[in-house]
Amino acid sequence: MASPHDDLEPAGYAELLTDLKARVRATQFHAARAANTEVLRLYWSIGHDILERQRTAGWGSKVVDRLASDLQREFPDQRGWSRRNLLYMRTFALTWPDAGFVQQPVAQLPWGHVTVLLSRLKTTDDRDWYAERSAVEGWSRGMLEYHIKLDLRRALGAAPTDFAGALDAADSELAQAMVKDPYVFEHLGLVRTRAEREVEQALMDRLQDTMLELGRGMAFVGRQVRLTVPDDESDAVDEFFVDLLFFHVEQLRYVVVELKVGKFEPAHLGQLGTYVAIVDDQYRRHEIHAPTVGILLCTGRSGAVVRYSLASTNAPVAVADLQGLPDEARGALPSVAELQAVVADELEQRS
């Protein structure tokens, strides 16, 4: 006869179940990563062998066609044996000629990501840089293509700033690495009117996309954040409103973002500098917080005017172009259906 206590959860059961779930998921993750590394080892070895025989035995390109046909016949249930894929394997081995590539970030990426690096980029240095960013930030294949199309590597740290003079050396380098030029928001291409509030609304409507473009580590604090400054000579209070306020969780600093539609004017930096000073005074309450910085995003600027304006301000601020993704660039991005097909292919290859 069953005990009335059989259905009761024994002491410690919930903790054990939670631990087992975590261990199973961790094992699944490590198994998937190990399987992915073995696939890359295989593809690298095939590419390496093709290269060696072309160098030493004078094999021509038609041999690759024959290999593709024979491998497809031998392994009809497996994908990946097309002529194009074999040529990717050859380029893979040519780009990373040492089998020790498994210790590099590229070894952490699925093969679909690797083919993007090989087809979209020309130098090993660029391929290594985007491989590392993709591995660290967990980019999808579509996101990797997006960042390559927008030339993220050249954009990062490119915004003109006065950080070197307004911050200490170590903090200046951190802040500079946080900004880029231009900021390209795909969703702004859909905004018909160019009023600042319309742009601001578009950025808020797709806040996640906005934060991805602003960079890793940004946490949203508020929109049209009200700042108050008491008048020392009366009971009046001056009010200011920050367009967008963020907190960088890795650098532990507030980031004031102001939007300006139209040509850059020196007065814009005066306004932004005031907001940065107020936020720094009223929000930066802990010693571990780094100094507040400001980013002015505008739709038109002159390099010379920006340089002179930055030289005349003491607040740590940056100026960058604000752009919507051009139609031709948007057309080059993979569609939802294409992304779904890529995911299905990668799942099938791993199964």
Short mmCIF file of C-alpha atoms in Angstrom, two decimals, residues 58-308:
data_model
loop_
_atom_site.label_atom_id
_atom_site.label_comp_id
_atom_site.label_asym_id
_atom_site.label_seq_id
_atom_site.Cartn_x
_atom_site.Cartn_y
_atom_site.Cartn_z
CA GLY A 58 49.40 20.39 -59.85
CA TRP A 59 45.76 19.51 -59.33
CA GLY A 60 43.42 21.82 -61.23
CA SER A 61 40.02 23.24 -60.27
CA LYS A 62 38.18 20.39 -62.02
CA VAL A 63 39.40 18.00 -59.33
CA VAL A 64 37.28 19.95 -56.82
CA ASP A 65 34.22 19.32 -59.01
CA ARG A 66 34.98 15.62 -59.02
CA LEU A 67 35.53 15.51 -55.27
CA ALA A 68 32.23 17.28 -54.69
CA SER A 69 30.39 14.79 -56.92
CA ASP A 70 32.02 11.74 -55.32
CA LEU A 71 31.46 12.94 -51.75
CA GLN A 72 27.82 13.77 -52.46
CA ARG A 73 27.37 10.27 -53.89
CA GLU A 74 29.05 8.66 -50.88
CA PHE A 75 27.18 10.74 -48.29
CA PRO A 76 23.78 11.52 -49.87
CA ASP A 77 22.17 12.33 -46.51
CA GLN A 78 24.74 14.96 -45.57
CA ARG A 79 24.83 18.55 -46.70
CA GLY A 80 27.99 20.52 -47.22
CA TRP A 81 29.72 18.64 -50.03
CA SER A 82 29.01 21.10 -52.82
CA ARG A 83 31.81 22.51 -54.96
CA ARG A 84 31.23 25.91 -53.38
CA ASN A 85 31.60 24.52 -49.88
CA LEU A 86 34.79 22.66 -50.79
CA LEU A 87 36.23 25.92 -52.11
CA TYR A 88 35.27 27.56 -48.80
CA MET A 89 37.20 24.78 -47.03
CA ARG A 90 40.21 25.52 -49.22
CA THR A 91 40.00 29.23 -48.39
CA PHE A 92 39.52 28.32 -44.72
CA ALA A 93 42.82 26.42 -44.67
CA LEU A 94 44.51 29.16 -46.66
CA THR A 95 43.33 31.86 -44.22
CA TRP A 96 44.28 29.91 -41.08
CA PRO A 97 47.15 27.68 -42.34
CA ASP A 98 47.97 26.31 -38.89
CA ALA A 99 45.80 23.56 -37.39
CA GLY A 100 46.10 25.51 -34.15
CA PHE A 101 43.20 27.67 -35.39
CA VAL A 102 41.11 25.69 -32.88
CA GLN A 103 42.57 27.93 -30.16
CA GLN A 104 41.29 31.06 -31.94
CA PRO A 105 37.82 32.65 -31.78
CA VAL A 106 36.90 31.39 -35.26
CA ALA A 107 36.81 27.84 -33.85
CA GLN A 108 33.86 28.88 -31.64
CA LEU A 109 31.70 29.84 -34.62
CA PRO A 110 29.35 27.67 -36.70
CA TRP A 111 30.46 26.94 -40.24
CA GLY A 112 27.84 29.32 -41.64
CA HIS A 113 29.51 32.19 -39.76
CA VAL A 114 32.91 31.11 -41.06
CA THR A 115 31.71 31.23 -44.67
CA VAL A 116 30.50 34.80 -44.08
CA LEU A 117 33.97 35.77 -42.82
CA LEU A 118 35.56 34.13 -45.85
CA SER A 119 33.22 35.60 -48.45
CA ARG A 120 32.67 39.11 -47.06
CA LEU A 121 36.16 40.00 -45.81
CA LYS A 122 39.52 40.13 -47.57
CA THR A 123 42.17 40.06 -44.83
CA THR A 124 42.91 37.59 -42.04
CA ASP A 125 43.19 40.49 -39.62
CA ASP A 126 39.61 41.60 -40.36
CA ARG A 127 38.37 38.02 -40.24
CA ASP A 128 39.98 37.47 -36.83
CA TRP A 129 38.51 40.72 -35.48
CA TYR A 130 34.94 39.96 -36.57
CA ALA A 131 35.28 36.32 -35.45
CA GLU A 132 36.24 37.46 -31.97
CA ARG A 133 33.41 40.00 -31.72
CA SER A 134 30.92 37.44 -33.01
CA ALA A 135 32.06 34.79 -30.54
CA VAL A 136 32.11 37.15 -27.55
CA GLU A 137 28.78 38.87 -28.29
CA GLY A 138 26.93 35.85 -29.64
CA TRP A 139 26.01 37.36 -32.99
CA SER A 140 23.71 35.45 -35.28
CA ARG A 141 24.88 34.93 -38.85
CA GLY A 142 22.61 37.75 -40.00
CA MET A 143 23.96 40.09 -37.32
CA LEU A 144 27.53 39.26 -38.37
CA GLU A 145 26.68 40.15 -41.98
CA TYR A 146 24.99 43.33 -40.80
CA HIS A 147 28.05 44.54 -38.86
CA ILE A 148 30.40 43.70 -41.71
CA LYS A 149 28.18 45.58 -44.16
CA LEU A 150 28.26 48.65 -41.92
CA ASP A 151 32.05 48.34 -41.40
CA LEU A 152 31.78 48.18 -37.62
CA ARG A 153 35.52 47.76 -37.11
CA ARG A 154 36.30 51.13 -38.71
CA ALA A 155 33.35 52.85 -37.04
CA LEU A 156 34.26 51.90 -33.45
CA GLY A 157 36.24 54.62 -31.74
CA ALA A 158 36.05 56.85 -34.81
CA ALA A 159 33.74 59.54 -33.40
CA PRO A 160 35.50 62.88 -32.78
CA THR A 161 35.67 63.51 -29.03
CA ASP A 162 37.48 65.54 -26.40
CA PHE A 163 37.83 62.53 -24.10
CA ALA A 164 41.64 62.71 -24.10
CA GLY A 165 41.55 66.17 -22.52
CA ALA A 166 38.47 65.79 -20.33
CA LEU A 167 39.20 62.34 -18.83
CA ASP A 168 42.28 60.64 -17.45
CA ALA A 169 44.26 58.52 -19.90
CA ALA A 170 42.90 55.08 -18.96
CA ASP A 171 39.28 56.25 -18.80
CA SER A 172 39.67 58.19 -22.04
CA GLU A 173 40.61 55.01 -23.91
CA LEU A 174 37.63 53.15 -22.46
CA ALA A 175 35.19 55.92 -23.36
CA GLN A 176 36.64 56.27 -26.87
CA ALA A 177 36.18 52.55 -27.49
CA MET A 178 32.52 52.92 -26.50
CA VAL A 179 31.59 55.40 -29.25
CA LYS A 180 31.61 55.09 -33.02
CA ASP A 181 30.89 57.06 -36.15
CA PRO A 182 28.45 56.80 -37.77
CA TYR A 183 25.59 55.27 -35.79
CA VAL A 184 23.38 53.56 -38.34
CA PHE A 185 19.88 52.71 -37.15
CA GLU A 186 18.12 50.48 -39.66
CA HIS A 187 14.70 51.47 -38.36
CA LEU A 188 15.27 55.19 -39.03
CA GLY A 189 14.98 54.47 -42.72
CA LEU A 190 11.25 54.09 -42.13
CA VAL A 191 10.83 57.55 -40.58
CA ARG A 192 9.15 59.90 -43.06
CA THR A 193 9.46 63.15 -41.14
CA ARG A 194 12.82 64.33 -39.86
CA ALA A 195 11.71 66.14 -36.73
CA GLU A 196 13.77 65.28 -33.66
CA ARG A 197 10.79 63.98 -31.72
CA GLU A 198 9.87 61.68 -34.64
CA VAL A 199 13.40 60.28 -34.71
CA GLU A 200 13.36 59.88 -30.94
CA GLN A 201 10.03 58.05 -31.11
CA ALA A 202 11.36 55.71 -33.81
CA LEU A 203 14.37 54.87 -31.65
CA MET A 204 12.09 54.11 -28.71
CA ASP A 205 9.64 52.04 -30.77
CA ARG A 206 12.45 49.58 -31.43
CA LEU A 207 14.49 50.13 -28.30
CA GLN A 208 16.27 46.78 -28.46
CA ASP A 209 17.57 47.53 -31.97
CA THR A 210 18.61 51.00 -30.84
CA MET A 211 20.58 49.62 -27.90
CA LEU A 212 22.28 47.02 -30.08
CA GLU A 213 23.52 49.78 -32.37
CA LEU A 214 24.64 51.97 -29.46
CA GLY A 215 26.85 49.10 -28.35
CA ARG A 216 27.19 46.25 -25.92
CA GLY A 217 26.64 47.09 -22.26
CA MET A 218 24.09 49.91 -22.60
CA ALA A 219 21.13 49.85 -20.20
CA PHE A 220 18.21 52.19 -20.85
CA VAL A 221 17.47 54.68 -18.05
CA GLY A 222 14.89 56.98 -19.58
CA ARG A 223 13.60 59.24 -22.33
CA GLN A 224 13.08 62.98 -21.87
CA VAL A 225 14.60 62.63 -18.41
CA ARG A 226 13.80 65.74 -16.34
CA LEU A 227 16.73 67.52 -14.74
CA THR A 228 16.19 70.36 -12.28
CA VAL A 229 18.61 73.04 -11.13
CA PRO A 230 17.56 75.44 -8.34
CA ASP A 231 18.09 79.15 -8.87
CA ASP A 232 20.42 80.40 -6.12
CA GLU A 233 18.80 83.86 -6.08
CA SER A 234 15.14 82.84 -6.00
CA ASP A 235 12.79 79.96 -5.36
CA ALA A 236 12.58 79.23 -9.08
CA VAL A 237 13.84 75.97 -10.59
CA ASP A 238 15.33 75.61 -14.05
CA GLU A 239 14.24 72.51 -15.95
CA PHE A 240 16.09 70.60 -18.64
CA PHE A 241 15.13 67.43 -20.48
CA VAL A 242 17.65 64.86 -21.71
CA ASP A 243 16.57 63.14 -24.93
CA LEU A 244 17.90 59.70 -23.96
CA LEU A 245 19.78 58.58 -20.86
CA PHE A 246 21.67 55.27 -20.64
CA PHE A 247 23.95 53.57 -18.13
CA HIS A 248 26.92 51.57 -19.38
CA VAL A 249 26.96 48.52 -17.12
CA GLU A 250 30.52 47.50 -18.02
CA GLN A 251 32.16 50.92 -17.72
CA LEU A 252 29.80 51.98 -14.86
CA ARG A 253 29.03 55.40 -16.29
CA TYR A 254 25.96 57.36 -17.37
CA VAL A 255 25.73 58.23 -21.05
CA VAL A 256 23.69 61.24 -22.17
CA VAL A 257 22.48 61.01 -25.79
CA GLU A 258 21.15 64.09 -27.57
CA LEU A 259 19.55 64.02 -31.01
CA LYS A 260 19.83 66.88 -33.50
CA VAL A 261 18.25 66.75 -36.93
CA GLY A 262 20.07 69.04 -39.30
CA LYS A 263 23.45 70.69 -39.46
CA PHE A 264 25.73 70.62 -36.42
CA GLU A 265 25.99 73.86 -34.48
CA PRO A 266 28.55 74.69 -31.74
CA ALA A 267 25.66 75.54 -29.39
CA HIS A 268 24.65 71.88 -29.46
CA LEU A 269 27.80 70.95 -27.55
CA GLY A 270 27.15 73.68 -24.99
CA GLN A 271 23.72 72.23 -24.33
CA LEU A 272 25.02 68.66 -24.16
CA GLY A 273 27.88 69.69 -21.88
CA THR A 274 25.39 71.24 -19.47
CA TYR A 275 23.33 68.05 -19.37
CA VAL A 276 26.45 65.92 -18.81
CA ALA A 277 27.51 68.13 -15.89
CA ILE A 278 24.06 67.97 -14.25
CA VAL A 279 23.73 64.19 -14.67
CA ASP A 280 27.26 63.69 -13.36
CA ASP A 281 26.46 65.77 -10.28
CA GLN A 282 22.99 64.41 -9.55
CA TYR A 283 23.20 60.75 -10.67
CA ARG A 284 26.83 59.76 -10.07
CA ARG A 285 26.50 58.84 -6.41
CA HIS A 286 29.20 56.18 -5.95
CA GLU A 287 32.98 56.36 -6.18
CA ILE A 288 33.06 53.34 -8.47
CA HIS A 289 31.08 55.25 -11.11
CA ALA A 290 33.15 56.59 -13.99
CA PRO A 291 32.55 60.17 -15.21
CA THR A 292 29.41 60.78 -17.24
CA VAL A 293 29.92 61.27 -20.98
CA GLY A 294 27.71 62.68 -23.71
CA ILE A 295 27.09 61.63 -27.31
CA LEU A 296 25.62 64.11 -29.78
CA LEU A 297 23.96 62.36 -32.72
CA CYS A 298 23.26 64.70 -35.62
CA THR A 299 22.29 64.24 -39.26
CA GLY A 300 24.86 66.65 -40.66
CA ARG A 301 28.21 67.95 -39.45
CA SER A 302 31.39 69.64 -40.60
CA GLY A 303 34.64 68.11 -39.39
CA ALA A 304 36.41 71.44 -38.91
CA VAL A 305 33.55 73.04 -36.95
CA VAL A 306 33.26 69.97 -34.73
CA ARG A 307 37.00 70.01 -33.97
CA TYR A 308 36.97 73.70 -33.00
#
